[in-house]
The first five atom37 places (N, CA, C, CB, O) and aatype in JSON, in Angstrom:
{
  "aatype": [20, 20, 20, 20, 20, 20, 20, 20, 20, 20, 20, 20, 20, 20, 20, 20, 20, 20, 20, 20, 20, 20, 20, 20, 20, 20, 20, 20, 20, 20, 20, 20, 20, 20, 20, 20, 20, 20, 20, 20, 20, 20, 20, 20, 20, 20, 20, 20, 20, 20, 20, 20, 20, 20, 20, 20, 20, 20, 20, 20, 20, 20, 20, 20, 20, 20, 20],
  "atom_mask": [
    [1, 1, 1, 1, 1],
    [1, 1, 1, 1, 1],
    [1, 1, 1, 1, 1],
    [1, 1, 1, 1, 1],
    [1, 1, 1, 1, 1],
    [1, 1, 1, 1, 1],
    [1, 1, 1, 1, 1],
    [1, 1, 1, 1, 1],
    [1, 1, 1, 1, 1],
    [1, 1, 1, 1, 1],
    [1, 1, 1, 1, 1],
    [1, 1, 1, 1, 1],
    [1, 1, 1, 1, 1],
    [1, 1, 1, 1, 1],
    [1, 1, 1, 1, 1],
    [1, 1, 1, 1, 1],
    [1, 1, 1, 1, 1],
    [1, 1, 1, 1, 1],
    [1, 1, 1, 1, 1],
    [1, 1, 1, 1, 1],
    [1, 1, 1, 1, 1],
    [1, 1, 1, 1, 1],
    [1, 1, 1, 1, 1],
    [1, 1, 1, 1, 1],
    [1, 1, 1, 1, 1],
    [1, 1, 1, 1, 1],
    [1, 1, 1, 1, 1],
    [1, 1, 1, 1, 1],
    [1, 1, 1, 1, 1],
    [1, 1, 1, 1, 1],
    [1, 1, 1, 1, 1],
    [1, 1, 1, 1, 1],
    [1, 1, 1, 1, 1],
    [1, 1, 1, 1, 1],
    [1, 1, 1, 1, 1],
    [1, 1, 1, 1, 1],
    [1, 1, 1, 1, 1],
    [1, 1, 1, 1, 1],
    [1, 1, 1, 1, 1],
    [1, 1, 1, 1, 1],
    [1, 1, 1, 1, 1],
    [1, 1, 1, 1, 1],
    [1, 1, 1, 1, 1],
    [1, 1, 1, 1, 1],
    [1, 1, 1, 1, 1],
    [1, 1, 1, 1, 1],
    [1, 1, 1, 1, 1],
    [1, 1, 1, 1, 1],
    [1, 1, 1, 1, 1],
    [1, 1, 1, 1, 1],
    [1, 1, 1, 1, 1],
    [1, 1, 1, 1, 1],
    [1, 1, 1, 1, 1],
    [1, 1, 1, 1, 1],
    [1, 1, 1, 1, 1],
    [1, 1, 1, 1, 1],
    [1, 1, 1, 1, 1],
    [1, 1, 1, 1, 1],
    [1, 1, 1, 1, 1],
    [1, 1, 1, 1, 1],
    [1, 1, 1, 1, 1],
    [1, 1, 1, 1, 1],
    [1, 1, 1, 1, 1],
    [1, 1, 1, 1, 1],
    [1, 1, 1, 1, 1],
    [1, 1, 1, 1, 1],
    [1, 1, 1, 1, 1]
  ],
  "atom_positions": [
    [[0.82, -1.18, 0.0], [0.0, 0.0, 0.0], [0.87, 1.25, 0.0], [-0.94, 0.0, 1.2], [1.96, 1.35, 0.57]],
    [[0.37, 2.0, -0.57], [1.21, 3.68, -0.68], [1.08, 4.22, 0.11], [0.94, 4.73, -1.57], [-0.07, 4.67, 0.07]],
    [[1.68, 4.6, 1.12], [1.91, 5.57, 2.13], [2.25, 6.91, 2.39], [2.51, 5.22, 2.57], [2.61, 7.33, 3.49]],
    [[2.15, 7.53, 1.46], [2.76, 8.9, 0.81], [1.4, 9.7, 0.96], [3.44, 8.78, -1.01], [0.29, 9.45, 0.47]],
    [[1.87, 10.83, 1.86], [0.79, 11.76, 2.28], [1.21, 12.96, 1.08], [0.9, 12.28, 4.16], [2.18, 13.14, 0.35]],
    [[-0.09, 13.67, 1.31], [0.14, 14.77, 0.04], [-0.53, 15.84, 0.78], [-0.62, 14.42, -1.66], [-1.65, 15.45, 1.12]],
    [[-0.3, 16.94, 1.12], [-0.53, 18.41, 1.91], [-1.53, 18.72, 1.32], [0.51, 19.61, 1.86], [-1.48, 18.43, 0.13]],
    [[-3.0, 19.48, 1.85], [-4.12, 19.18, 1.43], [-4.05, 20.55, -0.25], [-5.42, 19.37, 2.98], [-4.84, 20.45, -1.19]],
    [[-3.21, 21.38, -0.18], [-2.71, 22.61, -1.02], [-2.88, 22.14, -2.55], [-0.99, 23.04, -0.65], [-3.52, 22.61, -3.49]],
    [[-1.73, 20.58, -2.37], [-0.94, 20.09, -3.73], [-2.31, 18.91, -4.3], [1.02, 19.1, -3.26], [-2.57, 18.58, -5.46]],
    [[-3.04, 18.45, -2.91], [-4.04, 17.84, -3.21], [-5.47, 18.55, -4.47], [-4.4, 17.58, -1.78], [-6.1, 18.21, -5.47]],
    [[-5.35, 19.6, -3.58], [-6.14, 20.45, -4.84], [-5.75, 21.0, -6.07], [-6.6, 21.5, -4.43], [-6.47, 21.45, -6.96]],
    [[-4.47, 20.92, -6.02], [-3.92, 21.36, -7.17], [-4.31, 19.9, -8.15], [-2.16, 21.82, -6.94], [-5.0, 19.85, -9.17]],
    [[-3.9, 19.26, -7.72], [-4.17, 17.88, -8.56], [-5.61, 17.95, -8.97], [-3.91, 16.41, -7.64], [-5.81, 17.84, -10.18]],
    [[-6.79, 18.14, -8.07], [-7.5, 17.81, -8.31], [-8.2, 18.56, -9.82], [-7.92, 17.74, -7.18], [-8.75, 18.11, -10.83]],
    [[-7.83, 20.03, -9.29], [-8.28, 20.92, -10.41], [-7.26, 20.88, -11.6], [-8.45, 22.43, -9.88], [-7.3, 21.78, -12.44]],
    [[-6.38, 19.89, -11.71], [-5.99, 19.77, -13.01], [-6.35, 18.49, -13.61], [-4.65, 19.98, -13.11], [-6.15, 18.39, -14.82]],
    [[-6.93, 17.32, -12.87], [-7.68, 16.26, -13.28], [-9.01, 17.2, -13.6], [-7.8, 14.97, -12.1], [-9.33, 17.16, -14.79]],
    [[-9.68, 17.86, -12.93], [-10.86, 18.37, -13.57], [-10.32, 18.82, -14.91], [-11.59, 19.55, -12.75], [-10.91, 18.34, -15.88]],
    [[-9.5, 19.49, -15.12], [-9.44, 20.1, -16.36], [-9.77, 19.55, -17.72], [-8.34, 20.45, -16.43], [-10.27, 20.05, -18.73]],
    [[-9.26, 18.17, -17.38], [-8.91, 16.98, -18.35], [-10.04, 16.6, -18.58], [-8.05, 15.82, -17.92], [-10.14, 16.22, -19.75]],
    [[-11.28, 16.49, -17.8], [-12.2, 16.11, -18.17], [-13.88, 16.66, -19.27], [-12.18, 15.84, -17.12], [-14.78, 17.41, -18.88]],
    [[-13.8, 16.08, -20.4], [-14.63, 16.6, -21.18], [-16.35, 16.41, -20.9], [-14.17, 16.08, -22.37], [-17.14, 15.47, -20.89]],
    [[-16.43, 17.9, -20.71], [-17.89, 18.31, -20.38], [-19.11, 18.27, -21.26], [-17.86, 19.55, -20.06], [-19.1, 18.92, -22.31]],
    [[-20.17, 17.55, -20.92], [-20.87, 17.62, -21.95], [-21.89, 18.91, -22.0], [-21.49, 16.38, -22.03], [-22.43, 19.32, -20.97]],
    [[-22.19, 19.71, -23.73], [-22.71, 20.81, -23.77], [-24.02, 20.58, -22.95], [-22.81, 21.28, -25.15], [-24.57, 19.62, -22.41]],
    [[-24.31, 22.06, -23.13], [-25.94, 21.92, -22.43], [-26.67, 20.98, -23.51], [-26.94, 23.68, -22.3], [-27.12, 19.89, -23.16]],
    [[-26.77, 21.41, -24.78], [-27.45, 20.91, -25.98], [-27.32, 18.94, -25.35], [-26.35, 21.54, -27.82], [-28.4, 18.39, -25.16]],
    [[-26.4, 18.33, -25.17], [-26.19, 17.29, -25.32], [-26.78, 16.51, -23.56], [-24.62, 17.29, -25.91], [-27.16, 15.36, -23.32]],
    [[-26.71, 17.04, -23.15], [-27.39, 16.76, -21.44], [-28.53, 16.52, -21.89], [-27.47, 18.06, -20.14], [-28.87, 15.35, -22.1]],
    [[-29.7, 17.99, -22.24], [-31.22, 18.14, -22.31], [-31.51, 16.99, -23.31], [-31.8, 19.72, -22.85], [-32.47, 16.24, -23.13]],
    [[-30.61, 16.84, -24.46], [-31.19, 15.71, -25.38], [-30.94, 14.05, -24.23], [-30.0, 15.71, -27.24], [-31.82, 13.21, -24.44]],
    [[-30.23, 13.78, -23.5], [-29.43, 12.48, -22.67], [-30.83, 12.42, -21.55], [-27.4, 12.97, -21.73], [-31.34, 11.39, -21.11]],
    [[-31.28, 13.92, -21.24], [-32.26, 13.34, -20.16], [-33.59, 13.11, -20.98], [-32.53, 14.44, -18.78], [-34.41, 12.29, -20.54]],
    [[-33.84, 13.81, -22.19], [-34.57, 13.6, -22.9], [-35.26, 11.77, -23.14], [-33.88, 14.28, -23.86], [-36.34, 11.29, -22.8]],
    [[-34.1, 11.17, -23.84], [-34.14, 9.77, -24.13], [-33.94, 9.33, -22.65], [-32.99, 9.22, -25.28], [-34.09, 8.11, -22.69]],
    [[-33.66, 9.71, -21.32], [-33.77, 8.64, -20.51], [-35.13, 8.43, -19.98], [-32.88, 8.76, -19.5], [-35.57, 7.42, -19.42]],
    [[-35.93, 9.88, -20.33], [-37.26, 9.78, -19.6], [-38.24, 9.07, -20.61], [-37.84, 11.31, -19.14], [-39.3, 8.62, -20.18]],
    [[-37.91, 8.95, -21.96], [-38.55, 8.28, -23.03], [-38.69, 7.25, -22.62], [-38.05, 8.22, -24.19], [-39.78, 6.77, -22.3]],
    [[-37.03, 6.38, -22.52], [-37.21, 4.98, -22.02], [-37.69, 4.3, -20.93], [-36.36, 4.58, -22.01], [-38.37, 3.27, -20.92]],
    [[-37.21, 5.1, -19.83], [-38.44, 5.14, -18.69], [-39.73, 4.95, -18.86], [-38.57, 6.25, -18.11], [-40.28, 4.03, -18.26]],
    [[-40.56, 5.94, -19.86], [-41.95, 5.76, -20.32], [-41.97, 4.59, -20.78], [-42.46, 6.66, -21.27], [-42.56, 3.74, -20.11]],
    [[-41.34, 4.21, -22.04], [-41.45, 3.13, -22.78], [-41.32, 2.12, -21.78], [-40.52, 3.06, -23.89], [-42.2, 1.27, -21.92]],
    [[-40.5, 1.88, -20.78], [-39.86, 0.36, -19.98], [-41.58, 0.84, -18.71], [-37.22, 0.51, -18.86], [-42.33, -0.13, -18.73]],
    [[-41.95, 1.58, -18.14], [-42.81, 1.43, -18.18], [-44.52, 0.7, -18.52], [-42.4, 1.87, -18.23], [-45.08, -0.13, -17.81]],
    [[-44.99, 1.25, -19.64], [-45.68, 1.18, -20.68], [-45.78, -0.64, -20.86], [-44.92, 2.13, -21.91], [-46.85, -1.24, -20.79]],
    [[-44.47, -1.3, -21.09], [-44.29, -2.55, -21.42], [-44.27, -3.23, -20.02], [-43.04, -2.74, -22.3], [-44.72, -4.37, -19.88]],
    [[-43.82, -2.59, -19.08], [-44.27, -3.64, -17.54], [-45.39, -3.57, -17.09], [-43.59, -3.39, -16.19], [-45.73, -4.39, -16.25]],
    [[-46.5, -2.31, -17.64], [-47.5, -2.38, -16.76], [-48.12, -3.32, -17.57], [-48.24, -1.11, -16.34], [-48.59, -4.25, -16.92]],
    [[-48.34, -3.43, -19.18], [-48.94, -4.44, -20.06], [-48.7, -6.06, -19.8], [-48.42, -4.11, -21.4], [-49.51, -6.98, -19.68]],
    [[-46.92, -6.03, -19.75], [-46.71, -7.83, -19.23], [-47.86, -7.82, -18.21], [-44.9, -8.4, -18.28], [-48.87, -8.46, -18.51]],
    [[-47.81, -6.9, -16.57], [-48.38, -7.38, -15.41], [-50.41, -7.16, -15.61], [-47.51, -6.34, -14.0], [-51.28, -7.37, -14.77]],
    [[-50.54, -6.67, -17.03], [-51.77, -6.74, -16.73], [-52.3, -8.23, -17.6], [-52.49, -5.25, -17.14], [-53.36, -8.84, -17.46]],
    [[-51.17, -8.55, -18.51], [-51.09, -9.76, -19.35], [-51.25, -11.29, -18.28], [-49.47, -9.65, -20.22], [-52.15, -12.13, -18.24]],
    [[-50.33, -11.21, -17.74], [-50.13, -12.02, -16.58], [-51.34, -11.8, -15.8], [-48.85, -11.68, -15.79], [-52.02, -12.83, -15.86]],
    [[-51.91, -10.9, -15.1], [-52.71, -10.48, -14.6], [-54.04, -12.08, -14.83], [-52.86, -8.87, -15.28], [-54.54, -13.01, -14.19]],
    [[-54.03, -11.51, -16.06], [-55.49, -11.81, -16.98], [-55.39, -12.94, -16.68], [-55.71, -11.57, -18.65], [-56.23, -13.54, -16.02]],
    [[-53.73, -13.69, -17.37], [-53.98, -15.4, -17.77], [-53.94, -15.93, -16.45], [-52.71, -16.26, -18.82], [-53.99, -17.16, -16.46]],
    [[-53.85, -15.25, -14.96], [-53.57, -16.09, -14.3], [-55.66, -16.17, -13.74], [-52.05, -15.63, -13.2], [-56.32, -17.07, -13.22]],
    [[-56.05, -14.76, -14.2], [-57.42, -15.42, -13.29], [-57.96, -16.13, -14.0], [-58.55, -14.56, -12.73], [-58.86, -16.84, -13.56]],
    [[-57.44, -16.19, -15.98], [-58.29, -17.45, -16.96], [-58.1, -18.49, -16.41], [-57.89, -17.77, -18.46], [-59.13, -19.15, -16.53]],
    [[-57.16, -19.18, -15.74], [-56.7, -20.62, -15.42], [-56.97, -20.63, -14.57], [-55.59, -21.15, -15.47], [-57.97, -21.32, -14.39]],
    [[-56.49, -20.03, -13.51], [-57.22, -20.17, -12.09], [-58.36, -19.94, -11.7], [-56.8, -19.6, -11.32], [-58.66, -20.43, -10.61]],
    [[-59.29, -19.2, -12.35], [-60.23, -17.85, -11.84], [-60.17, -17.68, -10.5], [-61.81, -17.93, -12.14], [-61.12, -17.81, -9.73]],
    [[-58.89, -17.36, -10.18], [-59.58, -16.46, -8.73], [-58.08, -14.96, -8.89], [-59.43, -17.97, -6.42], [-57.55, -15.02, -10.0]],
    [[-57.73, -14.26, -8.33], [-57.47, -12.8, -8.91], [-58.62, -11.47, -9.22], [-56.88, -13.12, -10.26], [-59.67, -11.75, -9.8]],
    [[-58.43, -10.55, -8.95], [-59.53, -9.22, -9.14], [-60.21, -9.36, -7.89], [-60.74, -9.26, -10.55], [-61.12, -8.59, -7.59]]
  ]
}
């Protein structure tokens, strides 16, 4: 294990030059990213409530008891 302390000064220095390095995404490209996550959400939605009303159904056809 590394044992090497670093003074909290040089620590930030590091840090804000690792930030630097890192590529930001535009606004344009966020609003479109949350865009499609809330789509798929809807969509993954949409398709679980249908399986559970699918399931739903076939289990009171065979069984009739459910509702």
């Amino acid at each position: 294990m590394a044992s090497k302390t670093t003074n909290p000064f040089t620590f930030l220095q590091q840090v804000r030059s690792e930030t630097a390095k890192v590529t930001w995404p535009s606004r344009r490209e966020t609003v479109i990213s949350t865009i499609m996550v809330l789509v798929f959400a809807v969509i993954a939605m949409i398709f679980f409530f249908a399986a559970d009303q699918l399931m739903a159904f076939g289990v009171e056809l065979i069984l009739g008891i459910g509702r």
